[in-house]
Each structure stands twice: as structure tokens, then as C-alpha cells.
Amino acid sequence: MDGFVSLAHGFSVALTAMNLLWSVVGVTLGTAIGVLPGLGPALTIALLLPITFQVEPAAAFILFASIYFGAMFGGSTTSILINTPGESATIVTALEGHKMAKAGRGGPALATAAIGSFVAGTIGVVGITLLAPVIVRLALSFAPADYFALMVLAFVTVSAVLGTSVLRGLSALAVGLLIGLVGVDLQTGQARFTFGQMSLLDGIDVVIVCVGLFAVGETLHLAARYRRGQDEIVPIKGSLWMTASDWARSWKAWLRGAAIGFPIGAMPAGGAEIPTFLSYFIEKRLSKKPEEFGKGAIEGVAGPEAANNASAAGVFVPLLTLGLPTSATAAIMLSAFQSYGINPGPQLLSSQPDLVWGLIASLYIGNVMLLILNLPLVGLWVQILKIPAPYLYAGILVFATIGTYGISRSVFDLGLLYGIGLMGFFMRRYDFPTSPVIIGMILGPFAEQQFRRAMTISQGDLSVFYTRPIAGTILAIAALAILVPIGLEVAKAVRAARARPKRTG
């Protein structure tokens, strides 16, 4: 009940004229970004991080959260109409949605995606309201050793799951940890990895790293792939509205998608890709018309889209209660908290109630706005796809440069921005995930601090990390997160090696 009282207070914050304006700007910008293939919410929020130096925290996070939800909505439009997912989480939507569009049923496909996203997003917001206080009560009993174990779990899961290779993920994490160590050690006063540069004594600003990796690096990567062909837009034919049969086939898929998406989104490294694929296969198995899958089944759009938006809401549970990002966008938002000097964690709900509950309430308001904005204006969103990509890329680079220079007015920081941008380009080029860099940079110093505290309390006894039940359990899960995928790969290689002589013999 306390959660709902706090949520009511959140609505009083989110419904102020200025915050509603930020919400409108966020959902509009997020939808536009989601529609454009390749540009995701992580890039957009990274690009807007410099505004954290001018705008109030609650307003900035309402803007960022609205962009996040808007991009989830917008990604489905691109998937359905041009078979090019604007977001990795909408890959599954393209499987059935584009087939529906080609069959002249693009309107109902967009409608079930939009309404399903609204339903799942609403369920997700209720889930945050109920779950967040419970997790906070649990987290308040954590000792420094438990927090350190939690950080290790976040490092391992995010590095192992994001990207195609555990080794590449852990390498990216190591780069982030090294960047996080740059500057003066607050306990000893010794400078670390500054190479005599006075500008590095305060460390590298997280905004520069985020903008460099996600805006500059990502834009250079997209520009390098620009000549790889143009996509054909399938025009929307007939009515946008769903028939009674479409409603009957969609509503259960929406609820199932929300039930799958929210808990997985709330898990470390759960992300949105796993629940959307899981929802698709469950809908295919439960459908009364499985023969339609692959040819344009509406359940194949309704379920994954609901799972996608519910997982986006789930991401806020570990971010707000434990300070753990479970997606690239959450990692960027964590860096925004750091820009304000706010540490997400168990104390956040009590120390910043306006910010947290205003943000949660804005998610619900954003869902309503998205439903109103998306369907009637789908024709306008499609027009955005006609913006020449070179203009878009040039605009992003100019905006990133001006925004970064505006923070410190330092040419050194601009050089750092483009150096990190080039690093991000090569990471994307050779399939290294960039999110672990941000997570390592932000959580690395925090993990170091908790490790030192645990060592001080235990008087240097390392057994504190496995004799405490919480820390021991979390570290065991982290070890399994690394060993199980490696074990499965080894078993697969052994099976393949054994099968090879049989085929040739």
C-alpha cells in the first residue's frame, strides 16, 4: 500500500506542466529515434547527457525514460513497415509484422503492437511499484561484502550476455574498469593512470565516455555501413483498426508477453531480446492457427511487443533499487545519476522520493501519450525514414561536439571524446559490446570502495566473501554465469567432434 501512496505522490510530480512537457518531448523524440534503424535510445540519451548540467534531475530522468519507452514503440514501426528492426528487441516483431504489412494488414499489426505495448507497459509500472520497496528492504540488509558480490555479478552477467562472446564482453569490461581507475585515489591521494596530465586528475567524465562510445562511435559505425543498400517501405493499406478476431487473438498474447518480459527485464543482463524471442515461441506453440506463423500471425506481433515493453519497465527495478544497469540504456541512465552526484541504490527511494516516484509515474503517463501519438501519426513517423542519413549522422556528430564542449569548454575533452569515439567505432566494427565499458567505469570504483570496506571490517580476511550467505550465494551465481556457457560450448564442441567421424565413416 505504501508503494501506491508513493506512486500517487509521483503523479503529483510528473503531472506538473513542465514535467509533462519533458514527457511529450521524450516520447516524441524516442518514437522518432526508434523508427530510424540503427539509432537507439542509448545513443539518444548519451547525446542528451550534457543537459544534466542545466536541467533538474526529475525533469531529466522523465525525459530519458520517455525516450526509452518511445524508442520501444517506434522500433516496431520500422520492423513492420520496412522489415528493418529499429531496435534489437524488435527483431522478432519483424518476423510476423512485416508479413502482415505485405499482406495489406500493416494497420492491425501496428495497432496490436501499440496497444500491447501500452498494456504491458502499464503492468510493468504496477510491477515496479510493488516490487521496488520489497527489494529495497532486502538490499538494506546488505553488508559491504554483499555489495561487492553484487557488483561482481553485474560485471559478469552483463559482460557474458551482452555481445556474442564472453571473452569480448570481459575485455570490454576490463577497458571500462581501467577508465574508471583514472584520477586521484580518494583513499591514498595517489594519481592513477593520469600520465602527468592535469586534466585527468579528476578522472574522465562519464558523460564524455558515454557520448564518445554511443553517439560518436555508433554514428561512425552506421556511416561506415551506409552504402549497404536501401530499405523498401511497405505502404499501409486499409484500416488501422483491429477486427474482433484480431482483439480475441491479441489480448492473451499481451498478458503473456507482459508476464514474460517484466521479470526477465528485471534480472541482471536479462535485456529485452530473450523475453521477445521466448514470447514468440510460446505464442507459436499456444496458437490455434500455428500454420499462420511465418506468414503473418498477429499473436507473433502482440506477444513479443508486450514482452519488449514490459522488460523495459523491468529494467528500472534493479537500476533504481540496487544501482544495477541491465541494459545499455540503463547503463547510460546510471551515468546520468552520477552526473547529478546521486547514487542509485536502496537509499534512493527514501532520499530522492520526488525523483524516483515522479519517474515511475511518468512511465505510465508516457505510455498513455505513446498510444495517443503513435497510431494516428504513423504516417508522419514513416516520413522520418526519408531523412537523408548523411544529414542525420552529421547532425549527431555536431550535437555531440557542441554538447561536450559546453560542459567544460576544454579542447582536451574534445580530443578525448573523439579518441573514445574511435575506440567505440572499432569495438562495434569487431563485435565488442560497448555497454560493459560504461558499467565497468561506473561500478568499478564503487566495487573497489565496497571491497576495501569489507576488507577493513573483516581485518583482511577474504573468507568474508564466502562465509556470508548473501555474498557467497551471489558469487556462486556469478561463477556459474561464466562457467555454464563455457561448459555448454565445450560440450557442443565435443559432440561435434564425436559426430564428425560417423558422418565421414
Coordinates of C-alpha atoms in Angstrom, one line a residue:
M1 CA 0.0 0.0 0.0
D2 CA 2.9 2.3 0.8
G3 CA 4.1 1.9 -2.8
F4 CA 0.8 3.1 -4.2
V5 CA 0.8 6.1 -1.8
S6 CA 4.3 7.0 -3.1
L7 CA 3.1 6.4 -6.6
A8 CA 0.3 8.9 -6.1
H9 CA 2.9 11.4 -4.9
G10 CA 4.9 10.6 -8.0
F11 CA 1.9 11.5 -10.2
S12 CA 1.7 14.9 -8.5
V13 CA 5.4 15.4 -9.5
A14 CA 5.0 14.0 -13.1
L15 CA 1.8 15.9 -13.8
T16 CA 3.3 19.4 -13.4
A17 CA 3.2 21.4 -16.6
M18 CA 7.0 21.4 -17.1
N19 CA 7.4 17.7 -16.5
L20 CA 4.5 16.9 -18.8
L21 CA 6.3 19.0 -21.4
W22 CA 9.5 17.0 -20.9
S23 CA 7.5 13.8 -21.2
V24 CA 5.9 14.9 -24.5
V25 CA 9.3 15.8 -25.9
G26 CA 10.8 12.5 -24.7
V27 CA 8.1 10.2 -26.2
T28 CA 8.1 12.2 -29.5
L29 CA 11.9 12.1 -29.8
G30 CA 12.0 8.5 -28.6
T31 CA 9.5 7.4 -31.2
A32 CA 11.4 9.2 -33.9
I33 CA 14.7 7.6 -32.8
G34 CA 13.1 4.2 -32.6
V35 CA 11.7 4.5 -36.1
L36 CA 15.2 5.3 -37.5
P37 CA 17.1 2.0 -38.0
G38 CA 20.3 1.8 -36.0
L39 CA 19.7 4.8 -33.7
G40 CA 18.6 3.5 -30.4
P41 CA 17.6 5.1 -27.0
A42 CA 21.2 4.5 -25.6
L43 CA 22.7 6.7 -28.4
T44 CA 20.0 9.4 -27.9
I45 CA 20.2 9.6 -24.1
A46 CA 24.0 9.6 -24.3
L47 CA 23.8 12.6 -26.7
L48 CA 21.5 14.4 -24.3
L49 CA 23.6 13.8 -21.2
P50 CA 25.1 17.3 -21.2
I51 CA 21.7 18.7 -20.3
T52 CA 22.1 17.1 -16.9
F53 CA 24.3 20.2 -16.1
Q54 CA 21.3 22.5 -16.7
V55 CA 18.1 20.7 -16.0
E56 CA 16.6 19.5 -12.7
P57 CA 17.1 15.7 -12.0
A58 CA 13.4 14.8 -12.1
A59 CA 12.8 16.5 -15.4
A60 CA 15.9 15.0 -17.0
F61 CA 15.0 11.4 -15.9
I62 CA 11.4 11.9 -17.1
L63 CA 12.8 12.9 -20.5
F64 CA 15.2 10.0 -20.6
A65 CA 12.6 7.4 -19.5
S66 CA 10.2 8.8 -22.1
I67 CA 12.8 8.5 -24.8
Y68 CA 13.4 4.9 -23.7
F69 CA 9.8 3.9 -23.9
G70 CA 9.2 5.9 -27.1
A71 CA 12.1 4.1 -28.8
M72 CA 10.5 0.8 -27.9
F73 CA 7.3 1.9 -29.6
G74 CA 9.0 3.4 -32.6
G75 CA 11.1 0.3 -33.2
S76 CA 8.0 -1.7 -34.0
T77 CA 7.0 0.7 -36.8
T78 CA 10.3 0.1 -38.7
S79 CA 10.1 -3.6 -38.1
I80 CA 6.6 -3.9 -39.5
L81 CA 6.9 -1.5 -42.4
I82 CA 10.4 -2.0 -43.8
N83 CA 11.5 -5.2 -42.1
T84 CA 14.4 -3.5 -40.5
P85 CA 14.2 -3.5 -36.7
G86 CA 15.0 -0.1 -35.3
E87 CA 16.0 -1.8 -32.0
S88 CA 17.4 -5.3 -31.4
A89 CA 14.4 -6.0 -29.2
T90 CA 12.0 -5.6 -32.2
I91 CA 13.8 -8.2 -34.4
V92 CA 11.0 -10.7 -33.6
T93 CA 8.3 -8.2 -34.5
A94 CA 9.7 -8.1 -38.0
L95 CA 9.2 -11.8 -38.5
E96 CA 5.4 -11.6 -38.5
G97 CA 4.7 -7.9 -38.6
H98 CA 6.3 -7.3 -42.0
K99 CA 4.5 -10.3 -43.4
M100 CA 1.2 -8.8 -42.2
A101 CA 2.2 -5.4 -43.8
K102 CA 3.0 -7.1 -47.1
A103 CA -0.4 -8.8 -47.0
G104 CA -2.2 -5.4 -46.5
R105 CA -2.6 -5.8 -42.8
G106 CA 0.0 -3.3 -41.7
G107 CA -2.6 -1.3 -39.8
P108 CA -3.7 -4.1 -37.4
A109 CA 0.0 -5.1 -36.9
L110 CA 0.8 -1.5 -35.8
A111 CA -2.3 -1.4 -33.7
T112 CA -1.7 -4.6 -31.8
A113 CA 2.0 -3.6 -31.3
A114 CA 0.9 -0.2 -29.9
I115 CA -1.9 -1.4 -27.7
G116 CA 0.1 -4.4 -26.5
S117 CA 3.0 -2.1 -25.6
F118 CA 0.6 0.1 -23.6
V119 CA -0.9 -2.8 -21.7
A120 CA 2.4 -4.4 -20.9
G121 CA 4.0 -1.0 -20.0
T122 CA 1.1 -0.4 -17.6
I123 CA 1.6 -3.8 -16.0
G124 CA 5.3 -3.2 -15.8
V125 CA 4.8 0.1 -14.0
V126 CA 2.5 -1.6 -11.4
G127 CA 5.2 -4.3 -11.1
I128 CA 7.8 -1.6 -10.3
T129 CA 5.5 -0.1 -7.7
L130 CA 5.0 -3.4 -5.9
L131 CA 8.5 -4.8 -6.3
A132 CA 10.8 -1.8 -5.7
P133 CA 10.0 -1.4 -2.0
V134 CA 10.5 -5.1 -1.4
I135 CA 13.9 -5.2 -3.0
V136 CA 14.9 -2.1 -1.1
R137 CA 14.0 -3.7 2.2
L138 CA 16.2 -6.7 1.3
A139 CA 19.0 -4.6 0.0
L140 CA 19.2 -2.6 3.2
S141 CA 20.4 -5.7 5.0
F142 CA 23.4 -5.9 2.6
A143 CA 26.9 -5.5 4.1
P144 CA 29.9 -4.2 2.0
A145 CA 30.9 -7.8 1.1
D146 CA 27.4 -8.4 -0.2
Y147 CA 27.5 -5.3 -2.3
F148 CA 30.9 -6.2 -3.7
A149 CA 29.5 -9.6 -4.7
L150 CA 26.5 -7.9 -6.3
M151 CA 28.8 -5.7 -8.4
V152 CA 30.8 -8.8 -9.4
L153 CA 27.6 -10.5 -10.5
A154 CA 26.6 -7.4 -12.5
F155 CA 30.1 -7.3 -14.2
V156 CA 29.9 -11.0 -15.1
T157 CA 26.3 -11.3 -16.3
V158 CA 26.3 -8.1 -18.3
S159 CA 29.7 -8.9 -19.9
A160 CA 28.8 -12.5 -20.6
V161 CA 25.3 -11.9 -22.0
L162 CA 25.7 -8.7 -24.0
G163 CA 27.5 -9.4 -27.2
T164 CA 28.4 -12.6 -28.9
S165 CA 31.4 -13.7 -26.9
V166 CA 32.2 -13.9 -23.2
L167 CA 35.8 -13.1 -23.9
R168 CA 34.9 -9.9 -25.9
G169 CA 32.5 -8.9 -23.1
L170 CA 35.0 -9.3 -20.4
S171 CA 37.6 -7.5 -22.4
A172 CA 35.3 -4.5 -22.8
L173 CA 34.6 -4.7 -19.1
A174 CA 38.4 -4.5 -18.4
V175 CA 38.6 -1.4 -20.5
G176 CA 35.8 0.2 -18.5
L177 CA 37.4 -0.7 -15.2
L178 CA 40.7 0.9 -16.3
I179 CA 38.9 4.1 -17.4
G180 CA 37.2 4.1 -14.0
L181 CA 40.5 4.0 -12.2
V182 CA 41.9 7.1 -13.9
G183 CA 42.3 10.0 -11.5
V184 CA 43.3 10.5 -7.9
D185 CA 42.6 7.6 -5.5
L186 CA 40.4 9.2 -2.8
Q187 CA 41.8 7.0 0.0
T188 CA 45.6 7.2 -0.7
G189 CA 45.7 10.5 -2.7
Q190 CA 47.8 8.9 -5.3
A191 CA 47.2 9.7 -9.0
R192 CA 46.4 6.7 -11.2
F193 CA 46.8 6.4 -15.0
T194 CA 47.0 10.2 -15.4
F195 CA 50.3 10.1 -17.4
G196 CA 51.2 13.6 -16.0
Q197 CA 48.0 15.2 -17.4
M198 CA 46.5 17.7 -15.0
S199 CA 43.1 17.3 -16.9
L200 CA 43.0 13.6 -15.9
L201 CA 43.4 14.2 -12.1
D202 CA 39.7 14.4 -11.6
G203 CA 39.2 11.3 -13.7
I204 CA 37.4 11.0 -17.1
D205 CA 33.9 12.4 -17.1
V206 CA 31.4 9.7 -17.6
V207 CA 29.4 11.9 -20.0
I208 CA 32.4 12.1 -22.3
V209 CA 32.7 8.3 -22.4
C210 CA 29.0 7.7 -23.0
V211 CA 28.7 10.3 -25.7
G212 CA 32.0 9.1 -27.3
L213 CA 31.1 5.4 -27.3
F214 CA 27.3 5.6 -28.0
A215 CA 27.0 8.8 -30.1
V216 CA 30.3 9.3 -31.9
G217 CA 31.3 5.6 -32.2
E218 CA 27.9 4.4 -33.1
T219 CA 27.4 7.1 -35.7
L220 CA 30.8 6.4 -37.3
H221 CA 29.8 2.7 -37.4
L222 CA 26.5 3.4 -39.1
A223 CA 28.1 5.8 -41.5
A224 CA 30.6 3.1 -42.5
R225 CA 27.7 0.8 -43.3
Y226 CA 25.7 3.5 -45.2
R227 CA 26.2 2.0 -48.7
R228 CA 24.9 -1.4 -47.8
G229 CA 21.5 -0.9 -49.5
Q230 CA 18.3 1.0 -49.0
D231 CA 15.1 -0.5 -47.5
E232 CA 11.7 -0.5 -49.2
I233 CA 8.8 0.9 -47.1
V234 CA 5.6 -1.1 -47.4
P235 CA 2.7 1.4 -47.6
I236 CA -0.2 1.0 -45.1
K237 CA -3.3 -0.3 -46.7
G238 CA -6.9 -0.4 -45.4
S239 CA -8.0 0.3 -41.8
L240 CA -5.6 0.9 -38.9
W241 CA -8.1 -0.7 -36.5
M242 CA -8.2 -4.3 -35.4
T243 CA -11.1 -6.7 -36.1
A244 CA -12.9 -8.6 -33.3
S245 CA -10.8 -11.7 -34.3
D246 CA -7.6 -9.6 -34.0
W247 CA -8.6 -8.5 -30.5
A248 CA -9.5 -12.1 -29.5
R249 CA -6.2 -13.4 -30.7
S250 CA -4.1 -10.5 -29.2
W251 CA -5.3 -9.9 -25.6
K252 CA -4.0 -13.1 -24.1
A253 CA -0.7 -12.7 -26.0
W254 CA -0.3 -9.2 -24.5
L255 CA -0.8 -10.5 -21.0
R256 CA 1.6 -13.5 -21.5
G257 CA 4.1 -11.2 -23.1
A258 CA 4.0 -8.8 -20.1
A259 CA 4.3 -11.8 -17.7
I260 CA 7.4 -13.0 -19.5
G261 CA 9.0 -9.6 -20.2
F262 CA 8.8 -7.9 -16.8
P263 CA 10.7 -10.5 -14.6
I264 CA 13.4 -11.1 -17.3
G265 CA 13.9 -7.4 -17.8
A266 CA 14.4 -7.0 -14.0
M267 CA 17.1 -9.7 -14.0
P268 CA 20.8 -8.7 -14.3
A269 CA 21.6 -8.8 -18.1
G270 CA 18.0 -10.0 -18.8
G271 CA 17.5 -7.4 -21.5
A272 CA 14.7 -7.3 -24.0
E273 CA 15.9 -9.8 -26.6
I274 CA 15.4 -13.0 -24.6
P275 CA 11.8 -12.3 -23.5
T276 CA 10.7 -11.3 -27.0
F277 CA 12.1 -14.5 -28.6
L278 CA 10.6 -16.5 -25.7
S279 CA 7.2 -14.9 -26.1
Y280 CA 7.3 -15.6 -29.9
F281 CA 7.9 -19.3 -29.4
I282 CA 5.3 -19.6 -26.6
E283 CA 2.7 -17.8 -28.8
K284 CA 3.6 -20.1 -31.7
R285 CA 3.1 -23.2 -29.5
L286 CA -0.2 -22.0 -28.0
S287 CA -1.7 -20.6 -31.1
K288 CA -4.9 -22.2 -32.6
K289 CA -3.5 -21.3 -36.0
P290 CA 0.2 -22.2 -35.9
E291 CA 0.2 -22.6 -39.7
E292 CA -0.1 -18.8 -39.9
F293 CA 3.3 -18.3 -38.2
G294 CA 5.9 -17.2 -40.7
K295 CA 3.1 -15.8 -43.0
G296 CA 1.8 -13.0 -40.7
A297 CA 0.3 -14.2 -37.4
I298 CA -0.9 -11.4 -35.2
E299 CA 0.0 -13.2 -32.0
G300 CA 3.6 -13.2 -33.2
V301 CA 3.5 -9.4 -33.1
A302 CA 1.3 -8.9 -30.0
G303 CA 3.3 -11.1 -27.6
P304 CA 6.8 -10.0 -28.4
E305 CA 5.9 -6.3 -28.4
A306 CA 4.2 -6.7 -25.0
A307 CA 7.3 -8.6 -23.7
N308 CA 9.5 -5.8 -25.1
N309 CA 7.8 -3.0 -23.3
A310 CA 7.3 -5.0 -20.1
S311 CA 11.1 -5.7 -20.0
A312 CA 11.8 -2.0 -20.5
A313 CA 9.8 -1.4 -17.3
G314 CA 11.5 -4.2 -15.5
V315 CA 14.9 -2.7 -16.2
F316 CA 14.1 0.1 -13.8
V317 CA 13.7 -2.2 -10.8
P318 CA 17.4 -3.2 -10.4
L319 CA 18.5 0.3 -11.6
L320 CA 16.6 2.2 -9.0
T321 CA 16.8 -0.2 -6.1
L322 CA 20.3 -1.7 -6.4
G323 CA 22.0 0.7 -8.9
L324 CA 22.5 -2.2 -11.3
P325 CA 22.0 -1.5 -15.0
T326 CA 20.7 -4.5 -17.0
S327 CA 20.8 -2.9 -20.5
A328 CA 22.9 -0.4 -22.4
T329 CA 20.2 2.3 -22.0
A330 CA 20.1 1.6 -18.2
A331 CA 23.9 2.0 -18.1
I332 CA 23.7 5.4 -19.7
M333 CA 20.9 6.4 -17.3
L334 CA 23.2 5.3 -14.4
S335 CA 25.8 7.6 -15.7
A336 CA 23.2 10.4 -15.6
F337 CA 22.6 9.7 -11.9
Q338 CA 26.4 10.0 -11.4
S339 CA 26.4 13.4 -13.2
Y340 CA 24.0 14.7 -10.6
G341 CA 26.0 13.1 -7.8
I342 CA 23.2 10.7 -7.0
N343 CA 24.0 7.1 -6.1
P344 CA 21.1 4.7 -7.2
G345 CA 20.6 2.1 -4.6
P346 CA 18.5 1.1 -1.6
Q347 CA 18.6 4.7 -0.1
L348 CA 17.4 6.3 -3.3
L349 CA 13.7 5.7 -2.7
S350 CA 13.9 7.5 0.7
S351 CA 16.5 10.1 -0.2
Q352 CA 15.0 11.1 -3.6
P353 CA 11.3 10.3 -3.5
D354 CA 10.3 13.0 -5.9
L355 CA 12.8 11.8 -8.5
V356 CA 12.1 8.1 -8.2
W357 CA 8.3 8.1 -7.9
G358 CA 8.0 11.0 -10.3
L359 CA 10.0 8.9 -12.8
I360 CA 7.8 5.8 -12.2
A361 CA 4.6 7.8 -12.6
S362 CA 6.0 9.4 -15.8
L363 CA 6.4 5.9 -17.3
Y364 CA 2.6 5.4 -17.0
I365 CA 1.9 8.9 -18.4
G366 CA 4.4 8.2 -21.2
N367 CA 2.6 5.0 -22.1
V368 CA -0.7 6.9 -22.5
M369 CA 1.0 9.6 -24.6
L370 CA 2.6 7.0 -26.8
L371 CA -0.7 5.3 -27.5
I372 CA -2.3 8.6 -28.5
L373 CA 0.7 9.7 -30.6
N374 CA 1.6 6.5 -32.4
L375 CA -1.4 5.2 -34.2
P376 CA -2.9 8.4 -35.6
L377 CA 0.5 9.8 -36.6
V378 CA 2.0 6.6 -38.0
G379 CA 2.1 8.3 -41.5
L380 CA 4.3 11.1 -40.0
W381 CA 6.7 8.6 -38.4
V382 CA 7.2 6.8 -41.7
Q383 CA 8.1 10.1 -43.3
I384 CA 11.0 10.3 -40.9
L385 CA 12.6 7.4 -42.7
K386 CA 13.0 9.7 -45.7
I387 CA 15.5 12.0 -43.9
P388 CA 18.9 11.6 -45.7
A389 CA 21.1 9.5 -43.4
P390 CA 24.3 11.7 -44.1
Y391 CA 22.4 14.7 -42.7
L392 CA 21.4 12.7 -39.7
Y393 CA 24.9 11.4 -38.9
A394 CA 26.4 14.9 -39.4
G395 CA 23.8 16.4 -37.1
I396 CA 24.6 13.8 -34.3
L397 CA 28.3 14.5 -34.5
V398 CA 27.8 18.3 -34.4
F399 CA 25.4 18.0 -31.5
A400 CA 27.8 15.6 -29.6
T401 CA 30.7 18.0 -30.2
I402 CA 28.8 21.1 -29.0
G403 CA 27.3 19.3 -26.0
T404 CA 30.7 18.0 -24.8
Y405 CA 32.5 21.3 -25.3
G406 CA 29.7 23.1 -23.5
I407 CA 30.3 21.0 -20.3
S408 CA 33.9 22.1 -19.6
R409 CA 35.0 24.2 -22.6
S410 CA 38.1 22.1 -22.8
V411 CA 39.8 21.2 -26.1
F412 CA 41.4 18.2 -24.3
D413 CA 37.9 16.8 -23.5
L414 CA 37.0 17.1 -27.2
G415 CA 40.1 15.1 -28.2
L416 CA 39.2 12.6 -25.5
L417 CA 35.6 12.4 -26.9
Y418 CA 36.8 11.6 -30.4
G419 CA 39.5 9.2 -29.2
I420 CA 36.9 7.3 -27.3
G421 CA 34.5 7.6 -30.3
L422 CA 37.2 5.9 -32.5
M423 CA 37.6 3.2 -29.9
G424 CA 33.8 2.7 -29.9
F425 CA 33.8 2.5 -33.7
F426 CA 36.4 -0.2 -33.7
M427 CA 34.6 -2.1 -30.9
R428 CA 31.4 -2.1 -33.0
R429 CA 33.4 -3.0 -36.1
Y430 CA 34.9 -6.1 -34.4
D431 CA 31.8 -7.0 -32.5
F432 CA 32.9 -6.0 -29.0
P433 CA 29.9 -4.9 -26.8
T434 CA 30.2 -1.3 -25.6
S435 CA 27.9 -1.4 -22.6
P436 CA 30.3 -3.3 -20.3
V437 CA 32.7 -0.3 -20.7
I438 CA 30.2 2.0 -19.2
I439 CA 29.2 -0.5 -16.5
G440 CA 32.9 -1.1 -15.6
M441 CA 33.7 2.6 -15.5
I442 CA 30.8 3.5 -13.2
L443 CA 30.5 0.4 -11.0
G444 CA 34.3 -0.3 -10.9
P445 CA 35.2 2.4 -8.4
F446 CA 32.0 1.6 -6.3
A447 CA 33.1 -2.1 -6.2
E448 CA 36.6 -1.1 -5.2
Q449 CA 35.2 1.0 -2.4
Q450 CA 33.0 -1.8 -1.1
F451 CA 35.9 -4.3 -1.3
R452 CA 38.1 -2.0 0.8
R453 CA 35.3 -1.6 3.3
A454 CA 34.7 -5.3 3.5
M455 CA 38.5 -5.9 4.0
T456 CA 38.6 -3.3 6.7
I457 CA 35.7 -4.8 8.6
S458 CA 37.0 -8.4 8.3
Q459 CA 40.5 -7.2 9.2
G460 CA 41.9 -8.5 5.9
D461 CA 40.1 -11.9 6.0
L462 CA 39.0 -12.8 2.5
S463 CA 36.7 -15.6 3.8
V464 CA 34.1 -12.8 4.4
F465 CA 33.2 -13.2 0.7
Y466 CA 32.1 -16.8 1.0
T467 CA 31.2 -17.2 4.7
R468 CA 28.4 -14.6 4.4
P469 CA 25.4 -16.4 2.9
I470 CA 24.3 -13.5 0.7
A471 CA 27.8 -12.8 -0.7
G472 CA 28.6 -16.5 -1.1
T473 CA 25.4 -17.2 -2.9
I474 CA 25.8 -14.2 -5.3
L475 CA 29.4 -15.1 -6.1
A476 CA 28.4 -18.7 -6.7
I477 CA 25.8 -17.4 -9.2
A478 CA 28.4 -15.2 -10.8
A479 CA 30.8 -18.2 -11.2
L480 CA 28.0 -20.2 -12.8
A481 CA 27.2 -17.4 -15.2
I482 CA 30.8 -17.7 -16.6
L483 CA 31.3 -21.5 -16.3
V484 CA 27.9 -22.7 -17.6
P485 CA 28.2 -21.1 -21.1
I486 CA 31.8 -22.2 -21.4
G487 CA 30.8 -25.7 -20.3
L488 CA 28.0 -25.8 -22.9
E489 CA 30.4 -24.6 -25.6
V490 CA 32.9 -27.3 -24.7
A491 CA 30.1 -30.0 -24.6
K492 CA 28.9 -28.8 -28.0
A493 CA 32.4 -29.0 -29.5
V494 CA 32.9 -32.5 -28.0
R495 CA 29.6 -33.7 -29.5
A496 CA 30.6 -32.2 -32.9
A497 CA 34.0 -33.8 -32.8
R498 CA 32.4 -37.2 -32.0
A499 CA 29.8 -36.8 -34.7
R500 CA 32.4 -35.9 -37.4
P501 CA 33.9 -39.4 -37.8
K502 CA 30.5 -41.0 -38.0
R503 CA 29.5 -38.8 -40.9
T504 CA 32.7 -39.5 -42.8
G505 CA 32.9 -43.2 -41.9

